[in-house]
PDB file of C-alpha atoms and ligand atoms in Angstrom:
ATOM      1  CA  MET A   1       0.025   0.288   0.170  1.00  0.00           C
ATOM      2  CA  THR A   2       1.142   3.017  -0.003  1.00  0.00           C
ATOM      3  CA  THR A   3       0.411   6.397   1.923  1.00  0.00           C
ATOM      4  CA  PRO A   4      -2.600   6.229   2.812  1.00  0.00           C
ATOM      5  CA  ILE A   5      -3.994   9.665   2.136  1.00  0.00           C
ATOM      6  CA  VAL A   6      -6.489  12.069   4.312  1.00  0.00           C
ATOM      7  CA  VAL A   7      -9.188  13.995   2.250  1.00  0.00           C
ATOM      8  CA  GLY A   8     -10.587  16.838   4.103  1.00  0.00           C
ATOM      9  CA  ASN A   9     -14.170  18.052   2.603  1.00  0.00           C
ATOM     10  CA  TRP A  10     -14.810  21.384   4.052  1.00  0.00           C
ATOM     11  CA  LYS A  11     -17.964  21.237   1.948  1.00  0.00           C
ATOM     12  CA  MET A  12     -19.847  24.834   2.183  1.00  0.00           C
ATOM     13  CA  ASN A  13     -18.114  25.656   4.666  1.00  0.00           C
ATOM     14  CA  THR A  14     -15.724  28.797   5.228  1.00  0.00           C
ATOM     15  CA  THR A  15     -14.661  32.633   5.088  1.00  0.00           C
ATOM     16  CA  ALA A  16     -11.928  33.118   3.151  1.00  0.00           C
ATOM     17  CA  ASP A  17     -10.374  34.185   6.685  1.00  0.00           C
ATOM     18  CA  GLN A  18     -11.937  31.767   8.574  1.00  0.00           C
ATOM     19  CA  ALA A  19     -10.285  28.660   5.363  1.00  0.00           C
ATOM     20  CA  ARG A  20      -7.284  30.344   5.113  1.00  0.00           C
ATOM     21  CA  GLN A  21      -6.928  30.324   8.808  1.00  0.00           C
ATOM     22  CA  LEU A  22      -8.026  26.064   9.136  1.00  0.00           C
ATOM     23  CA  ALA A  23      -5.899  25.111   6.786  1.00  0.00           C
ATOM     24  CA  GLU A  24      -2.832  26.857   8.583  1.00  0.00           C
ATOM     25  CA  GLN A  25      -3.307  25.049  11.659  1.00  0.00           C
ATOM     26  CA  ILE A  26      -3.039  21.921   9.784  1.00  0.00           C
ATOM     27  CA  CYS A  27      -0.144  23.005   8.044  1.00  0.00           C
ATOM     28  CA  SER A  28       1.422  23.629  11.211  1.00  0.00           C
ATOM     29  CA  GLN A  29       0.319  20.876  12.827  1.00  0.00           C
ATOM     30  CA  VAL A  30       0.989  18.042  10.198  1.00  0.00           C
ATOM     31  CA  THR A  31       4.471  19.731   9.787  1.00  0.00           C
ATOM     32  CA  GLU A  32       4.987  19.846  13.651  1.00  0.00           C
ATOM     33  CA  ARG A  33       4.018  16.184  13.395  1.00  0.00           C
ATOM     34  CA  ALA A  34       5.617  14.813  11.297  1.00  0.00           C
ATOM     35  CA  LEU A  35       2.571  13.164  10.149  1.00  0.00           C
ATOM     36  CA  ASP A  36       3.572  14.386   6.223  1.00  0.00           C
ATOM     37  CA  THR A  37       6.424  11.713   5.403  1.00  0.00           C
ATOM     38  CA  ARG A  38       3.749   8.944   6.685  1.00  0.00           C
ATOM     39  CA  THR A  39       0.477  10.826   5.065  1.00  0.00           C
ATOM     40  CA  THR A  40      -1.178  12.424   2.266  1.00  0.00           C
ATOM     41  CA  VAL A  41      -2.880  15.571   2.771  1.00  0.00           C
ATOM     42  CA  VAL A  42      -5.347  17.226   0.829  1.00  0.00           C
ATOM     43  CA  LEU A  43      -7.915  20.397   1.551  1.00  0.00           C
ATOM     44  CA  CYS A  44     -11.313  20.519  -0.560  1.00  0.00           C
ATOM     45  CA  PRO A  45     -12.261  23.715   0.473  1.00  0.00           C
ATOM     46  CA  PRO A  46     -14.997  26.186  -1.358  1.00  0.00           C
ATOM     47  CA  PHE A  47     -14.342  26.956  -4.645  1.00  0.00           C
ATOM     48  CA  VAL A  48     -13.922  30.845  -3.599  1.00  0.00           C
ATOM     49  CA  ASN A  49     -10.995  30.231  -1.107  1.00  0.00           C
ATOM     50  CA  LEU A  50      -9.509  27.521  -2.702  1.00  0.00           C
ATOM     51  CA  SER A  51      -6.859  30.863  -3.921  1.00  0.00           C
ATOM     52  CA  ALA A  52      -6.494  31.564   0.183  1.00  0.00           C
ATOM     53  CA  VAL A  53      -6.541  28.017   0.743  1.00  0.00           C
ATOM     54  CA  GLY A  54      -3.278  27.497  -2.079  1.00  0.00           C
ATOM     55  CA  GLU A  55      -1.147  30.548  -0.226  1.00  0.00           C
ATOM     56  CA  VAL A  56      -1.443  28.781   2.976  1.00  0.00           C
ATOM     57  CA  ILE A  57       0.055  25.936   1.534  1.00  0.00           C
ATOM     58  CA  GLU A  58       1.912  26.523  -1.051  1.00  0.00           C
ATOM     59  CA  ASP A  59       5.160  24.626  -0.137  1.00  0.00           C
ATOM     60  CA  ARG A  60       3.911  22.792   1.616  1.00  0.00           C
ATOM     61  CA  PRO A  61       2.988  18.972   2.159  1.00  0.00           C
ATOM     62  CA  ILE A  62      -0.382  19.201   1.778  1.00  0.00           C
ATOM     63  CA  ALA A  63      -2.369  18.770  -1.574  1.00  0.00           C
ATOM     64  CA  LEU A  64      -5.412  21.027  -2.546  1.00  0.00           C
ATOM     65  CA  GLY A  65      -8.623  19.587  -4.241  1.00  0.00           C
ATOM     66  CA  ALA A  66     -11.228  20.747  -5.784  1.00  0.00           C
ATOM     67  CA  GLN A  67     -15.240  19.520  -4.389  1.00  0.00           C
ATOM     68  CA  ASN A  68     -16.515  18.949  -7.764  1.00  0.00           C
ATOM     69  CA  CYS A  69     -15.773  20.646 -11.660  1.00  0.00           C
ATOM     70  CA  TRP A  70     -18.237  20.691 -14.663  1.00  0.00           C
ATOM     71  CA  SER A  71     -18.227  17.968 -17.488  1.00  0.00           C
ATOM     72  CA  GLU A  72     -16.838  20.415 -20.675  1.00  0.00           C
ATOM     73  CA  PRO A  73     -13.117  22.611 -20.815  1.00  0.00           C
ATOM     74  CA  TYR A  74     -15.790  26.286 -20.863  1.00  0.00           C
ATOM     75  CA  GLY A  75     -18.645  28.064 -22.299  1.00  0.00           C
ATOM     76  CA  ALA A  76     -21.542  29.064 -21.041  1.00  0.00           C
ATOM     77  CA  PHE A  77     -21.891  27.276 -17.942  1.00  0.00           C
ATOM     78  CA  THR A  78     -23.160  29.955 -15.663  1.00  0.00           C
ATOM     79  CA  GLY A  79     -21.636  29.285 -11.804  1.00  0.00           C
ATOM     80  CA  GLU A  80     -19.830  26.359 -13.502  1.00  0.00           C
ATOM     81  CA  ILE A  81     -16.040  25.767 -12.573  1.00  0.00           C
ATOM     82  CA  SER A  82     -13.797  24.452 -14.660  1.00  0.00           C
ATOM     83  CA  ALA A  83     -11.390  21.629 -14.213  1.00  0.00           C
ATOM     84  CA  ALA A  84      -8.967  23.606 -16.052  1.00  0.00           C
ATOM     85  CA  MET A  85     -10.208  26.394 -14.189  1.00  0.00           C
ATOM     86  CA  LEU A  86      -8.824  23.861 -11.031  1.00  0.00           C
ATOM     87  CA  ARG A  87      -5.401  23.389 -12.422  1.00  0.00           C
ATOM     88  CA  ALA A  88      -4.221  26.647 -13.436  1.00  0.00           C
ATOM     89  CA  VAL A  89      -5.720  27.403  -8.849  1.00  0.00           C
ATOM     90  CA  GLY A  90      -3.105  24.965  -7.974  1.00  0.00           C
ATOM     91  CA  CYS A  91      -5.846  22.430  -7.403  1.00  0.00           C
ATOM     92  CA  ARG A  92      -4.199  18.032  -8.409  1.00  0.00           C
ATOM     93  CA  TYR A  93      -7.243  16.354  -6.661  1.00  0.00           C
ATOM     94  CA  VAL A  94     -11.025  16.913  -7.138  1.00  0.00           C
ATOM     95  CA  ILE A  95     -13.642  14.916  -5.577  1.00  0.00           C
ATOM     96  CA  VAL A  96     -16.274  13.891  -8.410  1.00  0.00           C
ATOM     97  CA  GLY A  97     -19.588  12.202  -7.708  1.00  0.00           C
ATOM     98  CA  HIS A  98     -20.084  12.725  -4.508  1.00  0.00           C
ATOM     99  CA  SER A  99     -23.577  11.626  -3.108  1.00  0.00           C
ATOM    100  CA  GLU A 100     -24.812  14.479  -2.646  1.00  0.00           C
ATOM    101  CA  ARG A 101     -24.063  15.649  -5.479  1.00  0.00           C
ATOM    102  CA  ARG A 102     -25.951  12.919  -6.951  1.00  0.00           C
ATOM    103  CA  THR A 103     -28.821  13.594  -4.585  1.00  0.00           C
ATOM    104  CA  ILE A 104     -29.737  17.325  -4.345  1.00  0.00           C
ATOM    105  CA  PHE A 105     -28.591  17.983  -7.865  1.00  0.00           C
ATOM    106  CA  ARG A 106     -29.417  15.323  -9.788  1.00  0.00           C
ATOM    107  CA  GLU A 107     -25.469  13.793 -11.182  1.00  0.00           C
ATOM    108  CA  ASP A 108     -25.804  10.705 -13.347  1.00  0.00           C
ATOM    109  CA  ASP A 109     -23.715   8.174 -13.944  1.00  0.00           C
ATOM    110  CA  GLN A 110     -22.936   9.338 -17.476  1.00  0.00           C
ATOM    111  CA  LEU A 111     -22.707  12.787 -15.857  1.00  0.00           C
ATOM    112  CA  ILE A 112     -20.104  12.279 -13.472  1.00  0.00           C
ATOM    113  CA  VAL A 113     -17.677  10.419 -16.327  1.00  0.00           C
ATOM    114  CA  ARG A 114     -18.131  12.519 -18.700  1.00  0.00           C
ATOM    115  CA  LYS A 115     -16.430  15.049 -14.988  1.00  0.00           C
ATOM    116  CA  LEU A 116     -14.062  12.264 -15.084  1.00  0.00           C
ATOM    117  CA  GLU A 117     -12.788  12.444 -18.423  1.00  0.00           C
ATOM    118  CA  ARG A 118     -12.183  16.486 -17.891  1.00  0.00           C
ATOM    119  CA  VAL A 119     -10.778  16.202 -14.634  1.00  0.00           C
ATOM    120  CA  TRP A 120      -8.135  13.314 -16.146  1.00  0.00           C
ATOM    121  CA  GLU A 121      -7.746  15.358 -19.613  1.00  0.00           C
ATOM    122  CA  GLU A 122      -5.578  18.525 -17.324  1.00  0.00           C
ATOM    123  CA  LYS A 123      -3.843  15.920 -15.244  1.00  0.00           C
ATOM    124  CA  LEU A 124      -6.508  16.140 -12.526  1.00  0.00           C
ATOM    125  CA  VAL A 125      -6.548  13.108 -10.145  1.00  0.00           C
ATOM    126  CA  PRO A 126     -10.418  12.716  -9.621  1.00  0.00           C
ATOM    127  CA  ILE A 127     -11.755  11.266  -6.095  1.00  0.00           C
ATOM    128  CA  LEU A 128     -14.639   9.414  -7.450  1.00  0.00           C
ATOM    129  CA  CYS A 129     -16.736   9.405  -4.258  1.00  0.00           C
ATOM    130  CA  ILE A 130     -19.884   6.303  -4.424  1.00  0.00           C
ATOM    131  CA  GLY A 131     -22.006   4.087  -2.341  1.00  0.00           C
ATOM    132  CA  GLU A 132     -25.246   2.601  -1.635  1.00  0.00           C
ATOM    133  CA  THR A 133     -28.465   4.647  -0.088  1.00  0.00           C
ATOM    134  CA  LEU A 134     -29.787   2.962   3.026  1.00  0.00           C
ATOM    135  CA  ALA A 135     -32.880   1.873   1.239  1.00  0.00           C
ATOM    136  CA  GLU A 136     -30.235  -0.309  -1.278  1.00  0.00           C
ATOM    137  CA  ARG A 137     -28.723  -1.138   1.497  1.00  0.00           C
ATOM    138  CA  GLN A 138     -32.577  -2.776   3.266  1.00  0.00           C
ATOM    139  CA  LEU A 139     -33.456  -4.008  -0.854  1.00  0.00           C
ATOM    140  CA  HIS A 140     -30.138  -5.782  -0.397  1.00  0.00           C
ATOM    141  CA  GLN A 141     -28.813  -4.032  -3.356  1.00  0.00           C
ATOM    142  CA  THR A 142     -25.989  -2.753  -2.157  1.00  0.00           C
ATOM    143  CA  TRP A 143     -23.572  -4.389  -4.799  1.00  0.00           C
ATOM    144  CA  ASP A 144     -25.229  -4.274  -7.259  1.00  0.00           C
ATOM    145  CA  VAL A 145     -25.865   0.094  -6.984  1.00  0.00           C
ATOM    146  CA  LEU A 146     -22.541  -0.199  -5.680  1.00  0.00           C
ATOM    147  CA  SER A 147     -20.527  -1.956  -9.003  1.00  0.00           C
ATOM    148  CA  ARG A 148     -23.486   0.019 -11.437  1.00  0.00           C
ATOM    149  CA  GLN A 149     -21.473   3.002 -10.437  1.00  0.00           C
ATOM    150  CA  LEU A 150     -17.962   1.565 -10.699  1.00  0.00           C
ATOM    151  CA  ALA A 151     -19.085  -0.229 -13.871  1.00  0.00           C
ATOM    152  CA  LEU A 152     -18.821   2.448 -16.054  1.00  0.00           C
ATOM    153  CA  VAL A 153     -15.900   3.811 -14.556  1.00  0.00           C
ATOM    154  CA  SER A 154     -13.428   0.951 -14.608  1.00  0.00           C
ATOM    155  CA  ALA A 155     -14.066   1.310 -18.270  1.00  0.00           C
ATOM    156  CA  HIS A 156     -12.994   4.726 -19.089  1.00  0.00           C
ATOM    157  CA  SER A 157     -10.087   4.332 -16.383  1.00  0.00           C
ATOM    158  CA  SER A 158      -6.693   3.376 -17.462  1.00  0.00           C
ATOM    159  CA  ARG A 159      -2.771   2.760 -16.229  1.00  0.00           C
ATOM    160  CA  THR A 160      -1.696   6.023 -17.165  1.00  0.00           C
ATOM    161  CA  ARG A 161      -5.514   7.595 -15.357  1.00  0.00           C
ATOM    162  CA  ALA A 162      -4.586   7.989 -11.897  1.00  0.00           C
ATOM    163  CA  TRP A 163      -7.568   8.094  -9.015  1.00  0.00           C
ATOM    164  CA  ILE A 164      -8.908   7.541  -6.085  1.00  0.00           C
ATOM    165  CA  CYS A 165     -12.260   5.900  -5.173  1.00  0.00           C
ATOM    166  CA  ALA A 166     -14.297   6.720  -2.227  1.00  0.00           C
ATOM    167  CA  TYR A 167     -16.843   4.248  -0.588  1.00  0.00           C
ATOM    168  CA  GLU A 168     -19.527   6.839   1.118  1.00  0.00           C
ATOM    169  CA  PRO A 169     -22.577   5.006   2.225  1.00  0.00           C
ATOM    170  CA  VAL A 170     -24.990   8.077   1.762  1.00  0.00           C
ATOM    171  CA  TRP A 171     -26.607   7.171   5.600  1.00  0.00           C
ATOM    172  CA  ALA A 172     -23.658   7.240   7.037  1.00  0.00           C
ATOM    173  CA  ILE A 173     -22.530  10.720   4.832  1.00  0.00           C
ATOM    174  CA  GLY A 174     -23.465  13.573   8.554  1.00  0.00           C
ATOM    175  CA  THR A 175     -25.220  10.984  10.844  1.00  0.00           C
ATOM    176  CA  GLY A 176     -22.352  11.147  12.950  1.00  0.00           C
ATOM    177  CA  ILE A 177     -23.270   6.557  12.225  1.00  0.00           C
ATOM    178  CA  ALA A 178     -20.047   5.200  10.292  1.00  0.00           C
ATOM    179  CA  ALA A 179     -20.578   2.175   9.151  1.00  0.00           C
ATOM    180  CA  THR A 180     -19.411  -1.073  11.356  1.00  0.00           C
ATOM    181  CA  ALA A 181     -15.797  -2.352  11.229  1.00  0.00           C
ATOM    182  CA  GLU A 182     -18.575  -5.006   9.807  1.00  0.00           C
ATOM    183  CA  GLU A 183     -19.629  -3.396   7.146  1.00  0.00           C
ATOM    184  CA  ILE A 184     -16.450  -1.522   5.651  1.00  0.00           C
ATOM    185  CA  GLU A 185     -14.429  -4.789   5.694  1.00  0.00           C
ATOM    186  CA  GLN A 186     -16.894  -6.287   3.351  1.00  0.00           C
ATOM    187  CA  ALA A 187     -17.483  -3.025   1.958  1.00  0.00           C
ATOM    188  CA  HIS A 188     -13.529  -2.581   0.952  1.00  0.00           C
ATOM    189  CA  ALA A 189     -12.652  -6.639   0.282  1.00  0.00           C
ATOM    190  CA  TYR A 190     -15.692  -5.910  -2.751  1.00  0.00           C
ATOM    191  CA  LEU A 191     -14.226  -2.759  -3.983  1.00  0.00           C
ATOM    192  CA  ARG A 192     -11.088  -3.894  -4.366  1.00  0.00           C
ATOM    193  CA  SER A 193     -11.296  -6.795  -6.173  1.00  0.00           C
ATOM    194  CA  PHE A 194     -13.648  -5.603  -8.545  1.00  0.00           C
ATOM    195  CA  LEU A 195     -10.595  -2.573  -8.785  1.00  0.00           C
ATOM    196  CA  ASP A 196      -8.508  -5.678  -9.050  1.00  0.00           C
ATOM    197  CA  ALA A 197     -11.015  -7.818 -11.683  1.00  0.00           C
ATOM    198  CA  HIS A 198     -10.550  -4.140 -13.877  1.00  0.00           C
ATOM    199  CA  GLY A 199      -7.155  -3.132 -13.678  1.00  0.00           C
ATOM    200  CA  CYS A 200      -7.573  -0.996 -10.916  1.00  0.00           C
ATOM    201  CA  HIS A 201      -4.843  -2.406  -9.074  1.00  0.00           C
ATOM    202  CA  HIS A 202      -3.254   1.153  -8.753  1.00  0.00           C
ATOM    203  CA  VAL A 203      -6.122   3.232  -7.006  1.00  0.00           C
ATOM    204  CA  PRO A 204      -6.649   3.517  -3.786  1.00  0.00           C
ATOM    205  CA  LEU A 205      -9.633   2.853  -1.433  1.00  0.00           C
ATOM    206  CA  LEU A 206     -10.752   4.618   1.226  1.00  0.00           C
ATOM    207  CA  TYR A 207     -13.848   5.396   3.273  1.00  0.00           C
ATOM    208  CA  GLY A 208     -15.979   8.483   4.001  1.00  0.00           C
ATOM    209  CA  GLY A 209     -19.574   8.761   6.834  1.00  0.00           C
ATOM    210  CA  SER A 210     -18.902  10.254  10.022  1.00  0.00           C
ATOM    211  CA  VAL A 211     -14.823  10.127  10.248  1.00  0.00           C
ATOM    212  CA  THR A 212     -13.994  11.240  13.686  1.00  0.00           C
ATOM    213  CA  GLU A 213     -11.052  11.086  16.022  1.00  0.00           C
ATOM    214  CA  GLU A 214     -12.520   8.365  17.487  1.00  0.00           C
ATOM    215  CA  ASN A 215     -13.296   5.884  15.043  1.00  0.00           C
ATOM    216  CA  ALA A 216     -10.272   6.616  12.759  1.00  0.00           C
ATOM    217  CA  ALA A 217      -7.817   4.146  14.520  1.00  0.00           C
ATOM    218  CA  SER A 218     -10.592   1.374  14.215  1.00  0.00           C
ATOM    219  CA  ILE A 219     -10.661   3.032  10.802  1.00  0.00           C
ATOM    220  CA  ALA A 220      -7.728   2.628   9.534  1.00  0.00           C
ATOM    221  CA  ALA A 221      -6.305  -0.386  10.883  1.00  0.00           C
ATOM    222  CA  ILE A 222      -9.455  -2.200   8.893  1.00  0.00           C
ATOM    223  CA  ALA A 223      -7.599  -3.821   5.333  1.00  0.00           C
ATOM    224  CA  HIS A 224      -7.956  -2.768   2.434  1.00  0.00           C
ATOM    225  CA  VAL A 225      -8.802   0.859   3.308  1.00  0.00           C
ATOM    226  CA  ASP A 226      -6.546   3.103   2.192  1.00  0.00           C
ATOM    227  CA  GLY A 227      -7.444   5.910   3.518  1.00  0.00           C
ATOM    228  CA  VAL A 228     -10.437   7.901   4.835  1.00  0.00           C
ATOM    229  CA  LEU A 229     -12.616  11.170   3.127  1.00  0.00           C
ATOM    230  CA  VAL A 230     -13.437  13.323   6.230  1.00  0.00           C
ATOM    231  CA  GLY A 231     -16.949  16.077   5.865  1.00  0.00           C
ATOM    232  CA  GLY A 232     -17.012  17.669   9.046  1.00  0.00           C
ATOM    233  CA  ALA A 233     -14.774  16.469  11.684  1.00  0.00           C
ATOM    234  CA  SER A 234     -12.434  18.377   8.598  1.00  0.00           C
ATOM    235  CA  LEU A 235     -14.022  21.356   9.807  1.00  0.00           C
ATOM    236  CA  VAL A 236     -12.164  21.998  13.394  1.00  0.00           C
ATOM    237  CA  ALA A 237      -7.360  21.300  12.888  1.00  0.00           C
ATOM    238  CA  GLU A 238      -7.072  19.404  15.655  1.00  0.00           C
ATOM    239  CA  ARG A 239     -10.194  16.382  15.600  1.00  0.00           C
ATOM    240  CA  PHE A 240      -8.630  16.359  11.756  1.00  0.00           C
ATOM    241  CA  LEU A 241      -5.047  15.945  13.129  1.00  0.00           C
ATOM    242  CA  ARG A 242      -5.689  13.628  14.972  1.00  0.00           C
ATOM    243  CA  ILE A 243      -7.003  11.273  12.356  1.00  0.00           C
ATOM    244  CA  ILE A 244      -4.410  11.617   9.958  1.00  0.00           C
ATOM    245  CA  GLN A 245      -2.768  10.878  12.984  1.00  0.00           C
ATOM    246  CA  ALA A 246      -4.322   7.881  13.180  1.00  0.00           C
ATOM    247  CA  GLN A 247      -3.500   6.830   9.672  1.00  0.00           C
ATOM    248  CA  ALA A 248      -0.253   7.833  10.826  1.00  0.00           C
ATOM    249  CA  ASN A 249      -0.137   5.302  12.549  1.00  0.00           C
ATOM    250  CA  ALA A 250      -1.652   2.751  10.736  1.00  0.00           C
TER     251      ALA A 250
HETATM  252  P1  13P B   1     -18.918  13.495   7.127  1.00  0.00           P
HETATM  253  O1  13P B   1     -17.914  13.377   7.367  1.00  0.00           O
HETATM  254  O2  13P B   1     -19.457  15.054   8.014  1.00  0.00           O
HETATM  255  O3  13P B   1     -19.716  12.099   8.135  1.00  0.00           O
HETATM  256  O4  13P B   1     -18.700  13.778   5.634  1.00  0.00           O
HETATM  257  C1  13P B   1     -18.302  12.882   4.841  1.00  0.00           C
HETATM  258  C2  13P B   1     -18.398  13.157   4.033  1.00  0.00           C
HETATM  259  O5  13P B   1     -19.309  13.322   2.956  1.00  0.00           O
HETATM  260  C3  13P B   1     -17.218  13.501   3.103  1.00  0.00           C
HETATM  261  O6  13P B   1     -16.845  13.653   1.672  1.00  0.00           O
END
């Protein structure tokens, strides 16, 4: 396994000043606690705060990521942001297909694949989110849903295209109810073998959904967990740092 990856998805939180301050706290502590050599840390602030955070983390061992982008390279798409713009502002990663985009903004698998193509064109690394809803889990459709969400993408993937897969069960996001170790282990074992069977051995597999400083160490110890995607707990520097520490120690 490569270095564990810890991604902070700040969602629609922080003003520019708050973003700068949070990034500064995280950066200085990551270096002071020597966590940078043992983990890859990515911060994903809102679009308008990418520059502010980019200035703070410049020349420091933390990477910048965006939470979304549009599927076309440029043009009349009022309110949207292109992958080229993200690269120009210093991003290396882009979250694509987050469940909040899929449900609130009705993004479907076809649109998500077009976004991935655009992100790859700009030599950025997409962090593709997949996961089942509670209803789908209760109907025993989890494996079908995950296979469907991954099949389209793995068909477009290749050895030269870097990407990260994040398993985020929708029912665990922002609810305070993370999946159990057994549920994560089963899902990651399934996803790892699916990815390997489709030539995606190089794709790291993250878990996301109510990751906290309390459950971080036990999640980090689960087989085939190559890192975590963190929402709420990434907005408080000390909480996020403890999660990074847990991954570094795993
Ligand atoms: P929470 O960590 O707040 O559950 O959010 C998870 C998430 O959606 C990260 O992308």
